[in-house]
XYZ file of N, CA, C and O in Angstrom:
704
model
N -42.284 21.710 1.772
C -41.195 22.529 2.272
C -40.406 21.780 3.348
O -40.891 21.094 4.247
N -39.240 21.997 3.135
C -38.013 22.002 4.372
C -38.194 22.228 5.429
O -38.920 23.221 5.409
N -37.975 21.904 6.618
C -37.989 22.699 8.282
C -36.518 23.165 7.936
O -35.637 22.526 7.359
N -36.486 24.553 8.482
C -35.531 24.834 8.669
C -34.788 23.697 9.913
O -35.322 22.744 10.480
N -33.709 24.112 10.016
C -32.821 23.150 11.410
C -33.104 24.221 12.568
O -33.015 25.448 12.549
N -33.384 23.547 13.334
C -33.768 24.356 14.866
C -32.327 25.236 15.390
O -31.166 24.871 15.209
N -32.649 26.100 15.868
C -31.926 27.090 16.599
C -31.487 26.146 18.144
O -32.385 25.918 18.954
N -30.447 25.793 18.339
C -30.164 25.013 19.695
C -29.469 26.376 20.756
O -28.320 26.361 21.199
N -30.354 27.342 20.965
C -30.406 27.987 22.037
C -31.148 27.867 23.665
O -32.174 27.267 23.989
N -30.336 28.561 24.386
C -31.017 27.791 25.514
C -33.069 27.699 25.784
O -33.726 27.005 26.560
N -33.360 28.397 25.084
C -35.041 28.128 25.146
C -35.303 27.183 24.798
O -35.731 26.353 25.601
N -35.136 26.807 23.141
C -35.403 25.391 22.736
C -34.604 24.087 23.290
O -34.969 22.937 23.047
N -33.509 24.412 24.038
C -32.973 22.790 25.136
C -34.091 23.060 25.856
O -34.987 22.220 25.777
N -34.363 24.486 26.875
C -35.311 23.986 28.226
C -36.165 23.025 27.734
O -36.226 21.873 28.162
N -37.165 23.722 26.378
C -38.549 23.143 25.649
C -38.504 21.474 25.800
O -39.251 20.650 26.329
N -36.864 21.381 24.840
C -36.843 19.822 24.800
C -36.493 18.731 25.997
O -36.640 17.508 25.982
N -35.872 19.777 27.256
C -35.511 18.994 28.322
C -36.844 18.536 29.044
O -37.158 17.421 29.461
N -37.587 19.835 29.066
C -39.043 19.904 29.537
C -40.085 19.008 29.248
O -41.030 18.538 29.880
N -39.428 18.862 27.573
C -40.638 17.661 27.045
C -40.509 16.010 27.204
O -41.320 15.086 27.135
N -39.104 16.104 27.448
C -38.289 14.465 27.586
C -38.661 14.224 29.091
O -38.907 13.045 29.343
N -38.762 15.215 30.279
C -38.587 15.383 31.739
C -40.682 14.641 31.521
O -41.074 13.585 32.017
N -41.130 15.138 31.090
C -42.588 14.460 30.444
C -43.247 13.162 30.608
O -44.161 12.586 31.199
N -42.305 13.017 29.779
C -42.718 11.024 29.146
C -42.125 9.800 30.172
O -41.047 9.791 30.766
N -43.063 8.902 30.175
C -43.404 8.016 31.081
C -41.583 6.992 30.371
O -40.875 6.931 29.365
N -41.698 6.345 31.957
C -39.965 5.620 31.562
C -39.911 5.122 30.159
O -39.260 5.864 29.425
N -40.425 4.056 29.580
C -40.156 4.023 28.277
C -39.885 4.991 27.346
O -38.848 4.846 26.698
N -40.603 5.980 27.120
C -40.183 6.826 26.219
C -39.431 8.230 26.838
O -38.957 9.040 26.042
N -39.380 8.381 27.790
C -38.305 9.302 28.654
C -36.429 8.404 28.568
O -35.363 8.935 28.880
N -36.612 7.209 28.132
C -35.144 7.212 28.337
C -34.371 7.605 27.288
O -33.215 8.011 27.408
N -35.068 7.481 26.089
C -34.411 7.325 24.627
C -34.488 9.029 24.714
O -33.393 9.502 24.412
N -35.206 9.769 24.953
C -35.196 11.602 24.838
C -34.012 11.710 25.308
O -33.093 12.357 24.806
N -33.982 10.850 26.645
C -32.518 11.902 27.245
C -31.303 11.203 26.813
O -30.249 11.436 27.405
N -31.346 10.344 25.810
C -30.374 9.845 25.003
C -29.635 10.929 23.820
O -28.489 11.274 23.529
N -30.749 11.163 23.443
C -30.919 12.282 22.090
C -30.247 13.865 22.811
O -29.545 14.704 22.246
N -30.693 13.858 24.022
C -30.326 15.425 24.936
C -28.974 15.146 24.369
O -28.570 15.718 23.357
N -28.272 14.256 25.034
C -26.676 13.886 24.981
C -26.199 14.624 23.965
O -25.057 15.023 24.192
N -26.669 14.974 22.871
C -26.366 15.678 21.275
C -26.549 16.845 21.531
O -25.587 17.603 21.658
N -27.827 17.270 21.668
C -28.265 18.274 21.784
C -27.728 19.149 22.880
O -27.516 20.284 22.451
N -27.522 19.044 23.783
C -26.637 19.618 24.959
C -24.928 19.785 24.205
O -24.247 20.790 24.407
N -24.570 18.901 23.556
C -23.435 19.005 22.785
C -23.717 19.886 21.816
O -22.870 20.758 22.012
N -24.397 20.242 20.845
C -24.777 21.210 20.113
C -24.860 22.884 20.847
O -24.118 23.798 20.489
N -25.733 22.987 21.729
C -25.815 23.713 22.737
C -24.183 24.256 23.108
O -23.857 25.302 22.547
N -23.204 23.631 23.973
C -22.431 23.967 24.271
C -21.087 23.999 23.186
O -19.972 23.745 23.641
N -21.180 24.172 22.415
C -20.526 23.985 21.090
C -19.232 22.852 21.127
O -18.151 22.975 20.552
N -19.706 21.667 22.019
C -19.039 20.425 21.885
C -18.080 20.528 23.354
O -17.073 19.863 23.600
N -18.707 21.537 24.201
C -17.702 21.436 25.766
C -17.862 20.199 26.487
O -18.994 20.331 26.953
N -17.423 19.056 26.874
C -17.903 18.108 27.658
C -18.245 18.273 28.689
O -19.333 17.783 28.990
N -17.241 19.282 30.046
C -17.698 19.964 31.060
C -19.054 20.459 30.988
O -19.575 20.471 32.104
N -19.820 20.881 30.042
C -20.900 21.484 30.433
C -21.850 20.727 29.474
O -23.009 21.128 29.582
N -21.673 19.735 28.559
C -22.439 18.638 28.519
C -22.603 17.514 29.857
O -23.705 17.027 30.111
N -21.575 17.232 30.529
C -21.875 16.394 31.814
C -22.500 17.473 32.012
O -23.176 17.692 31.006
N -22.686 18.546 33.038
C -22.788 18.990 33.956
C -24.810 19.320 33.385
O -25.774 19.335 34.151
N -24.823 19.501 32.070
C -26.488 19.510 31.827
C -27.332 18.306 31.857
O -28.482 18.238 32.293
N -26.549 17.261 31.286
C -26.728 15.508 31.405
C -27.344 15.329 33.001
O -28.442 14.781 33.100
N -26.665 15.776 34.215
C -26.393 15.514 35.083
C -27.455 16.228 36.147
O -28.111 15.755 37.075
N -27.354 17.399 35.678
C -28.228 18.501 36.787
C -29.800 18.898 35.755
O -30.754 19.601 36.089
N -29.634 18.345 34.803
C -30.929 18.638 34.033
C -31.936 17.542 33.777
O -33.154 17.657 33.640
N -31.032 16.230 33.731
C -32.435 15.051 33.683
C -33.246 14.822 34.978
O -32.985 15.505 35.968
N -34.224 13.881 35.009
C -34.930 13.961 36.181
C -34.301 12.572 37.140
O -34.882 12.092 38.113
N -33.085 12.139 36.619
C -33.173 10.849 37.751
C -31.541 10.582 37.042
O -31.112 10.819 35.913
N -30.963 10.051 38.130
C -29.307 9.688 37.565
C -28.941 8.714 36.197
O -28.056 8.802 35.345
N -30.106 7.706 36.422
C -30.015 7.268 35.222
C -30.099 7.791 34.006
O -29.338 7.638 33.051
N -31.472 8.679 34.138
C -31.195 9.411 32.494
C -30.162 10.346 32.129
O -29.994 10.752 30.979
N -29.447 10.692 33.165
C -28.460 11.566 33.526
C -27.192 10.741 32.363
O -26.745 11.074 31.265
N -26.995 9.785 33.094
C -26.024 8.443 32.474
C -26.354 8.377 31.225
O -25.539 8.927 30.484
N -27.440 7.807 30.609
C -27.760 7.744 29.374
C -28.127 9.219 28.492
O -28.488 9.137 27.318
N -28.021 10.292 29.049
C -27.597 11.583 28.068
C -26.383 11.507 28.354
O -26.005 12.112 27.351
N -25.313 11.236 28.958
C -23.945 11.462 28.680
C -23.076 10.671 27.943
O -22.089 10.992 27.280
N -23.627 9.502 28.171
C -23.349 7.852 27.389
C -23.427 8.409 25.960
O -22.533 8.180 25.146
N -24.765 9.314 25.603
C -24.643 9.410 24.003
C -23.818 11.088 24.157
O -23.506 11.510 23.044
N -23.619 11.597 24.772
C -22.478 13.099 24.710
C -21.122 12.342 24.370
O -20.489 12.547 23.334
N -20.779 11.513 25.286
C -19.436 10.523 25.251
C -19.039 10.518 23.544
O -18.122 11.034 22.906
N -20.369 9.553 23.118
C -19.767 9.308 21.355
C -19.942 10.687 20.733
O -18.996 10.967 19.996
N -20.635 11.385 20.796
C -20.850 13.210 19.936
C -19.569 13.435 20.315
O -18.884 13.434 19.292
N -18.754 13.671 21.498
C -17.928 14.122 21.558
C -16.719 13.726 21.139
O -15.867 14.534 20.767
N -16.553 12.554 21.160
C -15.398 11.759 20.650
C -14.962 11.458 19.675
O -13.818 11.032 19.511
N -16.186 11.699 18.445
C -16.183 11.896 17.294
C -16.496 12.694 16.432
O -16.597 12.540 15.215
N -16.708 13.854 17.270
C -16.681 14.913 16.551
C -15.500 15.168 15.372
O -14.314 14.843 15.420
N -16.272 15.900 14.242
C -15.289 15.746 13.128
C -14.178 16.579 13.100
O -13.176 16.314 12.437
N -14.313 17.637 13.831
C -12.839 18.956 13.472
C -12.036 17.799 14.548
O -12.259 16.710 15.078
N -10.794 19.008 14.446
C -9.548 18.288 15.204
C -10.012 18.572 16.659
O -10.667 19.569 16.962
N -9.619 17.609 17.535
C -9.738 17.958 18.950
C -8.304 18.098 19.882
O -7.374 17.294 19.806
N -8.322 18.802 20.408
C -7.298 18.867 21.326
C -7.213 17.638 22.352
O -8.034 16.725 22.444
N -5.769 17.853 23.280
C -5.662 16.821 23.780
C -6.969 16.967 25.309
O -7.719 16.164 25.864
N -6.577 18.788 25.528
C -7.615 19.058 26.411
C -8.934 18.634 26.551
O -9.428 18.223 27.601
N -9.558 18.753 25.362
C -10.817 18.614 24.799
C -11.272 16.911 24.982
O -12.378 16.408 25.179
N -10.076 16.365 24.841
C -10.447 15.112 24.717
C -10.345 14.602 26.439
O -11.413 14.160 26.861
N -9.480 14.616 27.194
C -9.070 14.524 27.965
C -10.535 14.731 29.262
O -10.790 13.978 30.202
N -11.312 16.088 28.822
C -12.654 16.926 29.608
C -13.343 15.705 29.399
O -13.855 15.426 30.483
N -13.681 14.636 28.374
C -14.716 13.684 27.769
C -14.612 13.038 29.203
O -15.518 13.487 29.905
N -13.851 12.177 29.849
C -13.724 11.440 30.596
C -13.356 11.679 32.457
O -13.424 11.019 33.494
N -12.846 13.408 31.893
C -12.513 13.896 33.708
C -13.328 13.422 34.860
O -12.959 12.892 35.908
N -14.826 13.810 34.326
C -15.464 13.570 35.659
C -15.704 12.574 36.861
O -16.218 12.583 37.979
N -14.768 11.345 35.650
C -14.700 10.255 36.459
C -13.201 9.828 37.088
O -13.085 8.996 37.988
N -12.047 10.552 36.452
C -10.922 10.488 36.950
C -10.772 9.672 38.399
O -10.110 8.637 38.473
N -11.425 10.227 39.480
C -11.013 9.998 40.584
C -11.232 8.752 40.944
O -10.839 8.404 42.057
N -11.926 7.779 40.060
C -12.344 6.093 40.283
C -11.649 5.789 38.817
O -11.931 6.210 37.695
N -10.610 4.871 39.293
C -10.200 4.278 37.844
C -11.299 3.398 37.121
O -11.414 3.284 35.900
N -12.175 2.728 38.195
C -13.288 1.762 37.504
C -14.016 2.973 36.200
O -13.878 3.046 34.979
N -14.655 3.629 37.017
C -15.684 4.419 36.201
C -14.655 5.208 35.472
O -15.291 6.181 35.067
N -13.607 5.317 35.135
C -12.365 6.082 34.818
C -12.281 5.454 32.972
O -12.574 5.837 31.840
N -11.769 4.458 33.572
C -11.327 3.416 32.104
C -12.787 2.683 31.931
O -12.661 1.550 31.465
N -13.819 2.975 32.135
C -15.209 2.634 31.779
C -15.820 3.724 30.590
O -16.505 3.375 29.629
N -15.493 4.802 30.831
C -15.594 6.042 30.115
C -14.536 6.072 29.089
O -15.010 6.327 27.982
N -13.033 5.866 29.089
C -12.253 5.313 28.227
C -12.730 4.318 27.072
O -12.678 4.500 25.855
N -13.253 3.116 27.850
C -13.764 2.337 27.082
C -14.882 2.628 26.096
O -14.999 2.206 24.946
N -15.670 3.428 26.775
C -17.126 4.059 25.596
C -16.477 4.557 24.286
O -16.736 4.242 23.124
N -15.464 5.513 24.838
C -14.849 6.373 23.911
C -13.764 5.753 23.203
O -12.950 6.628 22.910
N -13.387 4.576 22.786
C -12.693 3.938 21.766
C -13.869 2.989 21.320
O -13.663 2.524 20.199
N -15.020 2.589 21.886
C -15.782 2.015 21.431
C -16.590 2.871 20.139
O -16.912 2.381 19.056
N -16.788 4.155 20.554
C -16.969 5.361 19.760
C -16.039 5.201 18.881
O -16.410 4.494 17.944
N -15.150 5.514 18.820
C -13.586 5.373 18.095
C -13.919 4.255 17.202
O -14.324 4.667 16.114
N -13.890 3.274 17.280
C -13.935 2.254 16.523
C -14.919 2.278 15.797
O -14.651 2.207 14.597
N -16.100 2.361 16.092
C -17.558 2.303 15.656
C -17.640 3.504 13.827
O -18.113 3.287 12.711
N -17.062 4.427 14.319
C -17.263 5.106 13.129
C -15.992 5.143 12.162
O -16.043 5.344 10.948
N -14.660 4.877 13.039
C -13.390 4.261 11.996
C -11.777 4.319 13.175
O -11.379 5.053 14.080
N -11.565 3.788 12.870
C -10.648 2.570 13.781
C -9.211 4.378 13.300
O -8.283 4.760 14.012
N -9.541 4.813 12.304
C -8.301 5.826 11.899
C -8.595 7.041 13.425
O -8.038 8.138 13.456
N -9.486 6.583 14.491
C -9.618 7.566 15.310
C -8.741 7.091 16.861
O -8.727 7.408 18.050
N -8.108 6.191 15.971
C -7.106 5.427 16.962
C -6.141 6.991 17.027
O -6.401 7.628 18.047
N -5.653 7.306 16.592
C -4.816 8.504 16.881
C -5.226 9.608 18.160
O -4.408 10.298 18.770
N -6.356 9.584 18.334
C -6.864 10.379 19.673
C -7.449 9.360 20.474
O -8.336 9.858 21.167
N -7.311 8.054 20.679
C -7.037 6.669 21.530
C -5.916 7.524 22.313
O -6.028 8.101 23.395
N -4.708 7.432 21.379
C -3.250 7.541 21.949
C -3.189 8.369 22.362
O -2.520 8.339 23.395
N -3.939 10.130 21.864
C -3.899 11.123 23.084
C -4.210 11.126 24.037
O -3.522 11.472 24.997
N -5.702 10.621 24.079
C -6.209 10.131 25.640
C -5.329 9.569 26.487
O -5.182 10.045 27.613
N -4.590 8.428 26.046
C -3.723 6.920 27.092
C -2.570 8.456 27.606
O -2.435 8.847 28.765
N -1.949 9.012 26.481
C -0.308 9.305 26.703
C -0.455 10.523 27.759
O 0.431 10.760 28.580
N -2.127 11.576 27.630
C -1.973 13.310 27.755
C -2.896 12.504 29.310
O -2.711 13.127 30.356
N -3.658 11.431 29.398
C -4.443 11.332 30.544
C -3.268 11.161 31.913
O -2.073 11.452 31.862
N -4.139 10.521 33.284
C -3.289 10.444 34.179
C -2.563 9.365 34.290
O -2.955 8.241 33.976
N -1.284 9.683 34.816
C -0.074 8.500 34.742
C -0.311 7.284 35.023
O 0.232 6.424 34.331
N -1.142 6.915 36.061
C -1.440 5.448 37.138
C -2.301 5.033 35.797
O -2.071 3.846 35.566
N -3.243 5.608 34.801
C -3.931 4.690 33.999
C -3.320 4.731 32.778
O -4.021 4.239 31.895
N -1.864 5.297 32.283
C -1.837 4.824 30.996
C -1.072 3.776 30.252
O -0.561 3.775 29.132
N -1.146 2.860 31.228
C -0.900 1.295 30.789
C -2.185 0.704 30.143
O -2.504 0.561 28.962
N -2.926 0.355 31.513
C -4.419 0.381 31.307
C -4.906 0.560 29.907
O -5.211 -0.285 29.065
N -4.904 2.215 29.850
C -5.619 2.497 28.545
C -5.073 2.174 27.522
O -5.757 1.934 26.527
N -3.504 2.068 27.489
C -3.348 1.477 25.761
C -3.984 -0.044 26.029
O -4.431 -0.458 24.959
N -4.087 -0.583 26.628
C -4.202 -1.984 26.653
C -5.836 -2.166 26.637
O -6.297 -3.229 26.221
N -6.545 -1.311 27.009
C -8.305 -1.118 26.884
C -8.334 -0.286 25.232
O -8.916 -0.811 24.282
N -7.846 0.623 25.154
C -7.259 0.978 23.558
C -6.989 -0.438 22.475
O -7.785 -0.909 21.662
N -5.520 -0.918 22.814
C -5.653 -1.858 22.136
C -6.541 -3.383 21.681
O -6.636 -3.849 20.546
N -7.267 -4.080 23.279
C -8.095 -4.565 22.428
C -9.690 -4.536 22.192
O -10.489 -5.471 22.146
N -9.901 -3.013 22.045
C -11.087 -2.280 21.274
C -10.364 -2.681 19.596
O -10.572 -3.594 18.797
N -9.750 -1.873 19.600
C -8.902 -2.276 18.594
C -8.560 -3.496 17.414
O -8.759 -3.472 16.200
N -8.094 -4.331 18.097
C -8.090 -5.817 18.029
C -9.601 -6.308 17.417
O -9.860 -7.017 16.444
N -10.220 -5.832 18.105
C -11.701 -6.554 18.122
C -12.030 -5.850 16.645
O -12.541 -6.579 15.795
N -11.784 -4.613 16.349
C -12.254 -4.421 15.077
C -10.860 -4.189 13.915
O -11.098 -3.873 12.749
N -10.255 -4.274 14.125
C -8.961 -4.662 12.670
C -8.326 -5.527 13.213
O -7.632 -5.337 14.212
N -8.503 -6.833 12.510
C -7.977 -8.136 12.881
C -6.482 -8.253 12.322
O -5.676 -9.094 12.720
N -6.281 -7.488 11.544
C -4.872 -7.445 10.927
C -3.774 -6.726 11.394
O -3.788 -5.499 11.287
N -2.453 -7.524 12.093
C -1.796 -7.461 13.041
C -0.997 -5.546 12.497
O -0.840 -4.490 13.110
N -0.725 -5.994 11.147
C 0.003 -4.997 10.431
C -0.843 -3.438 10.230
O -0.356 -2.311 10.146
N -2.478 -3.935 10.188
C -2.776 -2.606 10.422
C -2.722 -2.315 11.420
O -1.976 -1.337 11.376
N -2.917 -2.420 12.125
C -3.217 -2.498 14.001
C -1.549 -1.048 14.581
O -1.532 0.004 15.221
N -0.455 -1.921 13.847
C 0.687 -1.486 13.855
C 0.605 -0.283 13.680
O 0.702 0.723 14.383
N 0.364 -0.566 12.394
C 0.552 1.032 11.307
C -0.291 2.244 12.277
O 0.096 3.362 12.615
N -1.580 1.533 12.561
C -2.482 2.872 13.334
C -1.829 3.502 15.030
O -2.182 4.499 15.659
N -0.792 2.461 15.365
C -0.595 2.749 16.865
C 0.980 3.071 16.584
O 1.952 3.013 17.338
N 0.872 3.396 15.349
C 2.738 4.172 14.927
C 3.322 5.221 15.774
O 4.502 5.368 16.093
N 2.141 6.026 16.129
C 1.982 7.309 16.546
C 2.575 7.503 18.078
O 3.401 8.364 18.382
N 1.931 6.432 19.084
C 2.371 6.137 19.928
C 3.715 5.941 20.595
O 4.466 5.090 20.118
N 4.139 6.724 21.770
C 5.269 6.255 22.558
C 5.937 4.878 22.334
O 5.273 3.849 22.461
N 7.040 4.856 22.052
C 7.615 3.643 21.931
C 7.002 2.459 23.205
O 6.698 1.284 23.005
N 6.966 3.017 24.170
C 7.125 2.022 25.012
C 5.430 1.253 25.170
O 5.158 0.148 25.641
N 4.759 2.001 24.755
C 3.311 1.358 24.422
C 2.570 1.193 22.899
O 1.359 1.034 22.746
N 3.117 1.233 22.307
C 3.129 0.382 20.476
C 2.366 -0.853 20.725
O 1.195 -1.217 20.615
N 3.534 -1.375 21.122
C 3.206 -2.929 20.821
C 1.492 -3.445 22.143
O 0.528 -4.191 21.973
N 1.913 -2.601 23.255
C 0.448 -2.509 23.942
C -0.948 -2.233 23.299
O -1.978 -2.897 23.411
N -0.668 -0.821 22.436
C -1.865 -0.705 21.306
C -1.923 -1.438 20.414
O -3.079 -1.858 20.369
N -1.184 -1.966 19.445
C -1.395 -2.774 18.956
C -1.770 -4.479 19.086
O -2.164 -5.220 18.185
N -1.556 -4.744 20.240
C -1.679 -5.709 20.791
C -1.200 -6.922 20.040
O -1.969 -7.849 19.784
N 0.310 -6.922 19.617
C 1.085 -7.884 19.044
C 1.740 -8.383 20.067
O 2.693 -8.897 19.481
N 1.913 -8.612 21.278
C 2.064 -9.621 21.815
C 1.201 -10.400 22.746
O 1.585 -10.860 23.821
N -0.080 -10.517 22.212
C -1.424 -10.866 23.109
C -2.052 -12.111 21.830
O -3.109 -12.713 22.021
């Protein structure tokens, strides 16, 4: 027989936070890797309240980091459509440091790329709907994520069509 698929209500997160909060560092880091999902499941894909369980629920900042590190890609690639809002929540918490700002950017086109480069289109929501001082930056951390995985100048184009005129050629990175 089948297992059914678990019920991701808040009893069975405590169970599993409880059981990851458990295991000795080696095998405590990879659990709270897996939380990162599961907390996304849980909150039916909110990032606000995936950080905020990542964060106030592991036992040490690091595992904190590494359940959000894997929320980052759940969220970014989630399959329905996402808003610009939605996308935008992935990366807020770090807003106020451009380092850790466009570090979180970076996960999330690395995400982007990793499962198909056609997720360049919510790249460009992030750069255009995020804050003003970083969206040079991000087409240009956008574009060569990018670069690195479609080597072909013309696709590159075609995918950063979408984009503001004045940062095209930044995402695409045809003059680099």
């Amino acid at each position: 027989d089948i297992m059914p698929e678990p019920l991701y209500d808040q009893p069975y997160v405590r169970r599993l936070a409880y059981q990851c909060s458990g295991y000795d560092a080696p095998l405590r880091a990879p659990c709270w890797v897996e939380m990162g999902e599961v907390y996304a499941k849980l909150h039916n894909y909110d990032a606000r309240s995936v950080y905020h369980d990542c964060y106030e629920k592991s036992p040490t900042e690091t595992d904190g980091r590494s359940c959000y590190d894997k929320g980052i890609v759940v969220l970014a690639t989630y399959p329905l459509p996402r808003t610009s809002q939605q996308l935008l929540d992935i990366c807020d918490p770090f807003v106020s440091s451009k380092e850790k700002y466009l570090g979180c950017l970076g996960s999330v086109f690395d995400a982007f790329m990793y499962y198909s480069p056609k997720f360049v289109a919510r790249g460009i929501t992030l750069c255009e709907s995020g804050k003003h001082e970083y969206t040079e930056e991000c087409f240009r951390t956008l574009g060569g994520r990018l670069r690195q995985f479609v080597p072909s100048l013309a696709e590159r184009q075609n995918l950063c069509n979408s984009a503001v005129e004045d940062y095209k050629k930044l995402c695409a990175m045809d003059n680099a």
